[in-house]
mmCIF file of C-alpha atoms in Angstrom:
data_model
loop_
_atom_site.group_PDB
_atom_site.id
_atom_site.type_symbol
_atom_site.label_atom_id
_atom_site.label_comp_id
_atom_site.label_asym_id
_atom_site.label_seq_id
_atom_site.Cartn_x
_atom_site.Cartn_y
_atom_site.Cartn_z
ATOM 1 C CA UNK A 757 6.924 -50.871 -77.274
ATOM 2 C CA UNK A 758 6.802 -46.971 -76.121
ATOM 3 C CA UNK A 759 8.468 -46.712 -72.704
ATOM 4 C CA UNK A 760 5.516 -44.694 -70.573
ATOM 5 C CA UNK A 761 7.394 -40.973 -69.528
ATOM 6 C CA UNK A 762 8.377 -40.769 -65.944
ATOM 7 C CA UNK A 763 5.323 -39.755 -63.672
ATOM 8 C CA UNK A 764 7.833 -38.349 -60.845
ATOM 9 C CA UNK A 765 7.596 -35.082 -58.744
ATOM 10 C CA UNK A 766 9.812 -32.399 -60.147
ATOM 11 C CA UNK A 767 11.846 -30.692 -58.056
ATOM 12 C CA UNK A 768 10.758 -27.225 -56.277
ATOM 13 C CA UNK A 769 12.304 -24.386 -58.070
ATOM 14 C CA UNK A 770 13.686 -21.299 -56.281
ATOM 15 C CA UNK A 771 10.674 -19.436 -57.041
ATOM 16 C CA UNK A 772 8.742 -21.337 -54.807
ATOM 17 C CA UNK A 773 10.826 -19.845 -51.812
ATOM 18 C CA UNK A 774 10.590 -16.821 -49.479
ATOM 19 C CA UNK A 775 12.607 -13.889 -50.586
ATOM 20 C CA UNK A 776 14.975 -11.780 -48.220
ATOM 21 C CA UNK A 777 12.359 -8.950 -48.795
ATOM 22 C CA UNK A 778 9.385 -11.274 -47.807
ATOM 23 C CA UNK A 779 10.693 -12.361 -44.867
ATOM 24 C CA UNK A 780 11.643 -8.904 -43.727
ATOM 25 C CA UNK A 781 8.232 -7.543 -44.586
ATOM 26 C CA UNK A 782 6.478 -10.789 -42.152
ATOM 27 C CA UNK A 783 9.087 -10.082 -39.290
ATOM 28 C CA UNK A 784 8.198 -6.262 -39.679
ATOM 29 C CA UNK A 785 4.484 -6.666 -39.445
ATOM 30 C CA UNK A 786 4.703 -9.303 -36.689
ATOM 31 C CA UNK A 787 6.524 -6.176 -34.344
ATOM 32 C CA UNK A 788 3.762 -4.313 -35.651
ATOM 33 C CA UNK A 789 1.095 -6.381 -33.858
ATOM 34 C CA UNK A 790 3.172 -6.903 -31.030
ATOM 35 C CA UNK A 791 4.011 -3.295 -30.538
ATOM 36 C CA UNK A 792 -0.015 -2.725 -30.185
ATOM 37 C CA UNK A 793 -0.897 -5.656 -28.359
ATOM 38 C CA UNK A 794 1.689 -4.674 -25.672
ATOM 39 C CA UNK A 795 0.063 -1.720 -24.169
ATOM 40 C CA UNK A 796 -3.253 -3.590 -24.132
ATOM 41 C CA UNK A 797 -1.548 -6.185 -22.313
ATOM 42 C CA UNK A 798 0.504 -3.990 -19.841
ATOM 43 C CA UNK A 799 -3.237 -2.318 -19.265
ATOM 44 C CA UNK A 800 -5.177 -5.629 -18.142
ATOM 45 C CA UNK A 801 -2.005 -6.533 -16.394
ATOM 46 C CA UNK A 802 -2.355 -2.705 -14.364
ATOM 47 C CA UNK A 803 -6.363 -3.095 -14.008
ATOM 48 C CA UNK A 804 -5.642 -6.861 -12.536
ATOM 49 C CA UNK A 805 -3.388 -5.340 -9.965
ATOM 50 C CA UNK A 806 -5.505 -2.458 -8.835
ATOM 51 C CA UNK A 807 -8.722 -5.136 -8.696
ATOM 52 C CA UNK A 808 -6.961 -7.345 -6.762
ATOM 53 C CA UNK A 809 -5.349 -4.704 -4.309
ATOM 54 C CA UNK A 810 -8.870 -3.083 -4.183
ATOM 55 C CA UNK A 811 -9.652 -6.972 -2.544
ATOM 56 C CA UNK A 812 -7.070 -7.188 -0.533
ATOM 57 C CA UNK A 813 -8.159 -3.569 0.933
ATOM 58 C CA UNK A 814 -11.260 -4.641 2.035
ATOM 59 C CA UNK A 815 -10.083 -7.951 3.270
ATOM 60 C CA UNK A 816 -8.083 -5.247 5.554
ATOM 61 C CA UNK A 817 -11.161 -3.529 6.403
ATOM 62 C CA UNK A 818 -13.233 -6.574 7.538
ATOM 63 C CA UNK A 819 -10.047 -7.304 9.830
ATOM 64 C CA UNK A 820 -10.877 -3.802 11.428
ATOM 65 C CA UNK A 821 -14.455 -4.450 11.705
ATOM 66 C CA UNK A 822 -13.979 -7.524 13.332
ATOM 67 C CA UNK A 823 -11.085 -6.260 15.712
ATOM 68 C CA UNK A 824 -13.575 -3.342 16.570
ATOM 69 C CA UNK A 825 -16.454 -5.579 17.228
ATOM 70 C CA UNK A 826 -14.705 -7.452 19.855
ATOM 71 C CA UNK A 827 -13.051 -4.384 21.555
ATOM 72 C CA UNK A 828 -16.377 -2.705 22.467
ATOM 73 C CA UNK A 829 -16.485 -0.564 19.136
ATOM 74 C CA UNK A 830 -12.663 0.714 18.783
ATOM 75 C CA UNK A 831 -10.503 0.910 16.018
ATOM 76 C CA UNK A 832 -6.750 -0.379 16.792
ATOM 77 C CA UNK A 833 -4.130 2.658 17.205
ATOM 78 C CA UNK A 834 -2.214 2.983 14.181
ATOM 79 C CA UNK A 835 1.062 1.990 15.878
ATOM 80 C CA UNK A 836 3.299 2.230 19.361
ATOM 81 C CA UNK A 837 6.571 2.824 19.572
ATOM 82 C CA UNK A 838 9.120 1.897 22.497
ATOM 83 C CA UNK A 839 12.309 1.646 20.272
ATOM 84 C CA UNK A 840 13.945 0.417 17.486
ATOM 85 C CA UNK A 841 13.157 -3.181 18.757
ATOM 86 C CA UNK A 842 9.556 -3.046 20.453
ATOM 87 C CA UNK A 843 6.843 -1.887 18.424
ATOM 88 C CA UNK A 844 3.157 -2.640 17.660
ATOM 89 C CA UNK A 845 1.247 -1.397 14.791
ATOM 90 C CA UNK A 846 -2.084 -1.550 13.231
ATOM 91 C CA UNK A 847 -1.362 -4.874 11.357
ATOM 92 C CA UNK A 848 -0.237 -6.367 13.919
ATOM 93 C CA UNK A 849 -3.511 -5.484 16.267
ATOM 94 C CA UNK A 850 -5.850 -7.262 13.409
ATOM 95 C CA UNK A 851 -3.177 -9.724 12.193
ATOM 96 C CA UNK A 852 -5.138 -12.479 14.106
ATOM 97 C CA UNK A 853 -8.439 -11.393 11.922
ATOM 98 C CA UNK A 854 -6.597 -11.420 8.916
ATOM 99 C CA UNK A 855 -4.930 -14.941 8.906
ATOM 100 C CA UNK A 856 -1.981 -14.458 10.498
ATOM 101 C CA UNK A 857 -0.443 -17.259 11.713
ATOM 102 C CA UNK A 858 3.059 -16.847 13.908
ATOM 103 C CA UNK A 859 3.066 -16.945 17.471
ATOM 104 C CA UNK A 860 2.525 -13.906 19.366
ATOM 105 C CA UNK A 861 6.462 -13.350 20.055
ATOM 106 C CA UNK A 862 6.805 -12.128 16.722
ATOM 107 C CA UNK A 863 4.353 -9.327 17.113
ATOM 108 C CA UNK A 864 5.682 -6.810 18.632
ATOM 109 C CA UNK A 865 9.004 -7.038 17.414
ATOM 110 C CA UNK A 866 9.302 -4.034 14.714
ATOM 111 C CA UNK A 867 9.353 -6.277 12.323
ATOM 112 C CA UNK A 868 6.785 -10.118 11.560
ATOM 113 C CA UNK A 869 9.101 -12.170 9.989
ATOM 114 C CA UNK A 870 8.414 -13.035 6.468
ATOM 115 C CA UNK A 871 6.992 -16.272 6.457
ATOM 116 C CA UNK A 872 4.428 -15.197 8.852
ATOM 117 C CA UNK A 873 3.616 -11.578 7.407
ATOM 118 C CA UNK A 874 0.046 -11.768 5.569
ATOM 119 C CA UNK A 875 0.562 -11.430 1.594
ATOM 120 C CA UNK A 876 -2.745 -9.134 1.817
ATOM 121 C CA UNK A 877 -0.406 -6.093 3.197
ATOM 122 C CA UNK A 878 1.152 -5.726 -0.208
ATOM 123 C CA UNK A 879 -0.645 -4.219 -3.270
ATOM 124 C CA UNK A 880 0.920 -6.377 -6.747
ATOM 125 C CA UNK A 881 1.283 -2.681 -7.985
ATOM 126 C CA UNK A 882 3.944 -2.105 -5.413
ATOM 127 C CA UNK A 883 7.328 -2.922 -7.038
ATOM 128 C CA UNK A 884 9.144 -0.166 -5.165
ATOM 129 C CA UNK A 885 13.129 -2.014 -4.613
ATOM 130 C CA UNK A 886 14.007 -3.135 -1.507
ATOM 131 C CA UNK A 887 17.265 -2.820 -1.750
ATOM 132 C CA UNK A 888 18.730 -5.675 0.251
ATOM 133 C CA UNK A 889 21.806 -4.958 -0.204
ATOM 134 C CA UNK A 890 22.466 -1.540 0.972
ATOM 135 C CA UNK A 891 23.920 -1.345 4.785
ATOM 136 C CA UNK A 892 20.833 1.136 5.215
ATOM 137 C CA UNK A 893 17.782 -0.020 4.265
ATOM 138 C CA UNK A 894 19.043 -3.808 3.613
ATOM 139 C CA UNK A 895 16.841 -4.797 6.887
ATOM 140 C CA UNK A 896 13.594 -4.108 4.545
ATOM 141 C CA UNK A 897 13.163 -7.782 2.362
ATOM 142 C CA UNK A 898 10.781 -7.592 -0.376
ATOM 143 C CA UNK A 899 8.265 -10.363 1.487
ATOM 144 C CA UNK A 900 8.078 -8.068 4.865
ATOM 145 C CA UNK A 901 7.003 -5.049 2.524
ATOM 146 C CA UNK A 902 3.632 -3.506 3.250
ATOM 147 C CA UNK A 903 1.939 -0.968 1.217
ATOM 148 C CA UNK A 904 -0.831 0.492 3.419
ATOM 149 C CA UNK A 905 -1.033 3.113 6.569
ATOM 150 C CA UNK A 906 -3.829 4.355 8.031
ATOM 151 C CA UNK A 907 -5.310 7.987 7.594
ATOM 152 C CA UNK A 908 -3.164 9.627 10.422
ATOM 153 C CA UNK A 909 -4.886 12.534 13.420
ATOM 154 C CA UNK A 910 -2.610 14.966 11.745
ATOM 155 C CA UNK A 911 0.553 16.260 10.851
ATOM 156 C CA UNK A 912 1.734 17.736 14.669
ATOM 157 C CA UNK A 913 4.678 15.778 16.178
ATOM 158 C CA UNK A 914 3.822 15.523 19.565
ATOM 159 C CA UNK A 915 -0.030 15.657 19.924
ATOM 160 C CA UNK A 916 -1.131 14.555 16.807
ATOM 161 C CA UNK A 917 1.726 11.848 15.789
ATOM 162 C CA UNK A 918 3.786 9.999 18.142
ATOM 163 C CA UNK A 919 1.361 11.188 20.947
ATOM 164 C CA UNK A 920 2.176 9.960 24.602
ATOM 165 C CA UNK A 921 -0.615 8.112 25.726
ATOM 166 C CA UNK A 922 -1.041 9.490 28.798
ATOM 167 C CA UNK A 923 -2.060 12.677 26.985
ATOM 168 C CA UNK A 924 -5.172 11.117 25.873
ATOM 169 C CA UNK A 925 -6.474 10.632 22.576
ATOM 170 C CA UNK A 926 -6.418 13.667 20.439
ATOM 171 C CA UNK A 927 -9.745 15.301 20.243
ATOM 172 C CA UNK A 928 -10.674 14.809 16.263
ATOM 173 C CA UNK A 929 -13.273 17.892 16.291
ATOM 174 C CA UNK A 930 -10.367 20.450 16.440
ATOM 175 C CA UNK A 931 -9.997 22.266 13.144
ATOM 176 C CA UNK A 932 -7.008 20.498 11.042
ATOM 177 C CA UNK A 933 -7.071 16.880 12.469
ATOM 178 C CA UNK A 934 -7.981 13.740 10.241
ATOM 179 C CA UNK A 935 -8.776 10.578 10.903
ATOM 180 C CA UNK A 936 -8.877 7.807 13.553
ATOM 181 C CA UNK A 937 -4.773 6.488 13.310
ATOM 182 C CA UNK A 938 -3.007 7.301 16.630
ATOM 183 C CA UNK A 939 0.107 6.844 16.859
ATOM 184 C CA UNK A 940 1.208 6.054 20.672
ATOM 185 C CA UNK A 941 5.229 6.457 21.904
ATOM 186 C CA UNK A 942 6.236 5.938 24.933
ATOM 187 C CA UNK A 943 7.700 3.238 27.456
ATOM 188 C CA UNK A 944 5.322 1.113 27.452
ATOM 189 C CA UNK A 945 3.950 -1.826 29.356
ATOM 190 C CA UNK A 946 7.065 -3.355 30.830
ATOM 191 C CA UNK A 947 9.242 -2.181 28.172
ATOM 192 C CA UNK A 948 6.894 -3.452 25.453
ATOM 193 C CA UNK A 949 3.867 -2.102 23.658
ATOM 194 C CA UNK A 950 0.896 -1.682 25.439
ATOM 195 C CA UNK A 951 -1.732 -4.448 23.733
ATOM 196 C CA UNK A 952 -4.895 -2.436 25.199
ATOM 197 C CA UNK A 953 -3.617 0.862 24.163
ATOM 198 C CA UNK A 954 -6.830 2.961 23.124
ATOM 199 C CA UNK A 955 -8.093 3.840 19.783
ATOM 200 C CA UNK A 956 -10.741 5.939 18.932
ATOM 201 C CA UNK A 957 -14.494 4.468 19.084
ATOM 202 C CA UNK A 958 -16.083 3.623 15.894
ATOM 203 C CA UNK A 959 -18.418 6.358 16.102
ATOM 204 C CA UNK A 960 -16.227 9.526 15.891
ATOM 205 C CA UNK A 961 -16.472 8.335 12.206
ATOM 206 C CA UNK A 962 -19.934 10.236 11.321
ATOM 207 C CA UNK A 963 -19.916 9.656 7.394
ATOM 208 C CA UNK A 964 -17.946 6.104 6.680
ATOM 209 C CA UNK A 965 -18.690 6.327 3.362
ATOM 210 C CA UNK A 966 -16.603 9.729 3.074
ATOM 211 C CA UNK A 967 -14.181 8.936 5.402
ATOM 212 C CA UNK A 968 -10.449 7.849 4.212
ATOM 213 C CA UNK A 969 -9.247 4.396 6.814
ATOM 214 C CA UNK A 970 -6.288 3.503 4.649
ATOM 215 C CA UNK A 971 -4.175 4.849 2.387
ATOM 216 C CA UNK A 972 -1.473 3.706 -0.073
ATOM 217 C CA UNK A 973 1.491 4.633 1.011
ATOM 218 C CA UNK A 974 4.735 2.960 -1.035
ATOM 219 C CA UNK A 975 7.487 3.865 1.125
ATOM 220 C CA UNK A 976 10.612 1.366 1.171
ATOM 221 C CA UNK A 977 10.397 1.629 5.199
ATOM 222 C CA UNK A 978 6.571 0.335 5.255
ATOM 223 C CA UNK A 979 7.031 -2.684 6.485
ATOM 224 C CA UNK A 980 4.799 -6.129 8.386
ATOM 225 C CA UNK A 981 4.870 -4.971 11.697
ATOM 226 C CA UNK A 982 6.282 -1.242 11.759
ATOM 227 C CA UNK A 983 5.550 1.440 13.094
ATOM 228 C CA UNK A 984 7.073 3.852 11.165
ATOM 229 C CA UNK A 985 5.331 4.752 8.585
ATOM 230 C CA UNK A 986 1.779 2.707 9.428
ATOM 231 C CA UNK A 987 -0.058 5.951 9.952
ATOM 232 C CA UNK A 988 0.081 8.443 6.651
ATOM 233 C CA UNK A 989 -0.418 12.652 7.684
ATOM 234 C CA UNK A 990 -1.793 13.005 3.729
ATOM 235 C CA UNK A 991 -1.384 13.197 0.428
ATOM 236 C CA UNK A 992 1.803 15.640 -0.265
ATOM 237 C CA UNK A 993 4.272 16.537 1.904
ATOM 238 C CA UNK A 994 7.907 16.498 3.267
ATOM 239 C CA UNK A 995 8.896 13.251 5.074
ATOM 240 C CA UNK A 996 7.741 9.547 5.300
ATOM 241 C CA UNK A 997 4.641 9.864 6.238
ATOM 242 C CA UNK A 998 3.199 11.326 2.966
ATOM 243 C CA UNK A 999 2.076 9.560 -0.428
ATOM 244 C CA UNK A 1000 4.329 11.850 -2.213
ATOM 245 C CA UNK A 1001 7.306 13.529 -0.799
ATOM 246 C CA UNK A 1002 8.420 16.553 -3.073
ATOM 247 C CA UNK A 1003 12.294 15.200 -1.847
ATOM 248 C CA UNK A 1004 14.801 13.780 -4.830
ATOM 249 C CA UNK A 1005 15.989 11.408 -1.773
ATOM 250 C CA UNK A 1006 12.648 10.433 -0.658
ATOM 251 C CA UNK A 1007 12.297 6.413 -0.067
ATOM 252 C CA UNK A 1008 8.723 6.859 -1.978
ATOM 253 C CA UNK A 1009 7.559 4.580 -5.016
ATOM 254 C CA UNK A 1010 5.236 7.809 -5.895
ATOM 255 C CA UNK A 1011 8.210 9.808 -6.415
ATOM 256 C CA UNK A 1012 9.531 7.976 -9.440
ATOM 257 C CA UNK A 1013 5.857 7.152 -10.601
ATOM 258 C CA UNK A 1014 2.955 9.105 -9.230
ATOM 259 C CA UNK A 1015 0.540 6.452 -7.651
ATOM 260 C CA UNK A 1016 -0.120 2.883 -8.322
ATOM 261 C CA UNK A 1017 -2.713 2.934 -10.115
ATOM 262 C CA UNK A 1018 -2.339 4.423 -13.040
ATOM 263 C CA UNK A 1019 -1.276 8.202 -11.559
ATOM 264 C CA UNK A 1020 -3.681 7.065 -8.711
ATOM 265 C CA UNK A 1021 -3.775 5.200 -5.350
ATOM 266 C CA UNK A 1022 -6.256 2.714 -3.980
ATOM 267 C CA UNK A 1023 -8.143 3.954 -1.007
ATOM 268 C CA UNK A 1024 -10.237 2.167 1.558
ATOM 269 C CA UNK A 1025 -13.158 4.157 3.219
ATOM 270 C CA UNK A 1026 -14.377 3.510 6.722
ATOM 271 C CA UNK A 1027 -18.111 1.842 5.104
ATOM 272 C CA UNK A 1028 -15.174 -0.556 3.566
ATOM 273 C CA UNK A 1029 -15.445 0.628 -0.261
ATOM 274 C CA UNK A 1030 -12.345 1.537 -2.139
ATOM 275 C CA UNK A 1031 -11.801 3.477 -4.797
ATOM 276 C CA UNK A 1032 -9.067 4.637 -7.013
ATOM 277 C CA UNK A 1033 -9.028 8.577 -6.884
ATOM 278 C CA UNK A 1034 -5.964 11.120 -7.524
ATOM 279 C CA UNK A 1035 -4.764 12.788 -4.783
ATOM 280 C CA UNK A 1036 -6.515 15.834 -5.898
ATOM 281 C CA UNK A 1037 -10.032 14.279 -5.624
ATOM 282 C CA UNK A 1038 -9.083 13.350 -1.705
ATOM 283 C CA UNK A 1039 -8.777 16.335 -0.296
ATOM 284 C CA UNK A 1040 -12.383 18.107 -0.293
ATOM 285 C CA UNK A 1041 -12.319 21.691 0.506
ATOM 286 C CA UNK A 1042 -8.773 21.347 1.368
ATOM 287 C CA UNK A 1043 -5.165 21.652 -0.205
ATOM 288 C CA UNK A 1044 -2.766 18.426 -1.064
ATOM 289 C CA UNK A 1045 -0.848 20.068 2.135
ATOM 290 C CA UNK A 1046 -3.624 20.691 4.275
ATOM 291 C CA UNK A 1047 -6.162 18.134 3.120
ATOM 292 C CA UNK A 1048 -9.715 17.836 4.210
ATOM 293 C CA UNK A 1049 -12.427 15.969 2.206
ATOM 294 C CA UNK A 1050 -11.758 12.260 2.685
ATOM 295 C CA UNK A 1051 -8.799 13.043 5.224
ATOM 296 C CA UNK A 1052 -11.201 14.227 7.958
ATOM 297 C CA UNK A 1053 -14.012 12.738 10.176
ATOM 298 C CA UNK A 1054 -15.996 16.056 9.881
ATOM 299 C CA UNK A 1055 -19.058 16.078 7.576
ATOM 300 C CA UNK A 1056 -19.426 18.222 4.275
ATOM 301 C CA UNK A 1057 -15.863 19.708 3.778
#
């Protein structure tokens, strides 16, 4: 009797096996793809941001509308100063509208303690350091950051920024002034803030829809609460209060990469649109020193 042959798998050969070379070639086309899926990713991931700070913008701007609506049609001052420890600024006037939620000892303190200061103050395109750390600037935490100011009166120490209020309000027609953010300093009610201090009425503002109300400004001193810098004197200039300081020291996020947005900044216009615009398309008739356009209240410049 024949024995029947053995019906058994045979063993894989060697050939059947990825090569050195193969396996290179696969790895090498897989960084391939990734290398050009990347950017696509990193540009969704930059278009989410500006979307969603674009939100939280005019989340800020119904905050103003409804602050103005119960204060007989006037916008809050952008900020008063007493001192280092006493301060009110324009966050702080419309925190209530806005969802804040701490007590109303922790608002005019310089500085709304983190677990009370509203997330919507930060753009997610903000990643400027806070460098806790450092003996300097170590007071600024990354949760009490805030990325917006409003669109200053101008750029004049004195009677255009850190105005004392019994001056009066700044008269907005004069030839070189801005927008609606005063910026009060003096002593105060008590040795505090004064709560009713005056703003401008809502209509100095004759074209809202041309008319800059906040601006991006990524300094590492913005901060919940503080007055210095919640009022920005334009687009390009020397100091704090400027979306881009020319300085190599400067505490700006715009210094090391021009705007937020894509080399632009977020801005929210009194009729509570925002757009995205470079700093050149803000500025009208005017310079990036001596801007005019969507820096001023005046019509047609």
């Amino acid at each position: 009797m024949k024995s029947k042959k053995c019906q058994c798998a045979r063993p894989a050969t060697l050939s059947s096996a990825f090569t050195l070379i193969e396996l290179l070639v696969v790895i090498a086309i897989i960084a391939i793809l990734a290398a050009l899926l990347l950017p696509a990713l990193a540009s969704a991931k930059a278009r989410a941001w500006r979307v969603q700070c674009a939100s939280q913008q005019r989340q800020l701007g119904l905050g103003f509308a409804m602050f103005s609506s119960d204060t007989q049609d006037q916008f809050p001052a952008a900020s008063y100063y007493v001192n280092d420890y006493r301060q009110l600024s324009w966050d702080t006037w419309i925190y209530r509208y806005i969802g804040g939620t701490g007590p109303d000892s922790v608002l005019n303190i310089a500085l709304v303690p983190t677990v009370f200061a509203p997330r919507i103050e930060k753009c997610p395109a903000d990643r400027l350091p806070t460098l806790e750390n450092d003996p300097q600037w170590g007071w600024v935490t990354y949760g009490l950051r805030r990325t917006y100011a409003m669109n200053s009166v101008g750029s004049n120490w004195g009677t255009e920024w850190w105005v004392d209020p019994s001056t009066g309000l700044p008269d907005l027609n004069v030839p070189g002034r801005h927008g609606v953010g005063i910026s009060w300093n003096g002593p105060g009610v008590g040795g505090y803030p004064d709560p009713d201090a005056k703003g401008y009425k809502t209509s100095v503002v004759k074209d809202p829809a041309g008319t800059i109300l906040l601006v991006e400004l990524p300094n590492i001193q913005n901060a919940v609460g503080n007055a210095w810098p919640a009022f920005c004197n334009g687009p390009y200039g020397s100091g704090d209060l400027y979306q881009l300081d020319p300085s190599p020291d400067a505490k700006h996020f715009g210094n090391n990469q021009y705007g937020l947005h894509g080399n632009r900044f977020n801005y929210l216009f009194h009729d509570n649109h925002v757009q995205p615009l470079k700093i050149e398309k803000t500025v009208g008739t005017g310079t990036l020193s001596n801007p005019k356009g969507g820096w001023t209240v005046a019509v047609g410049d």
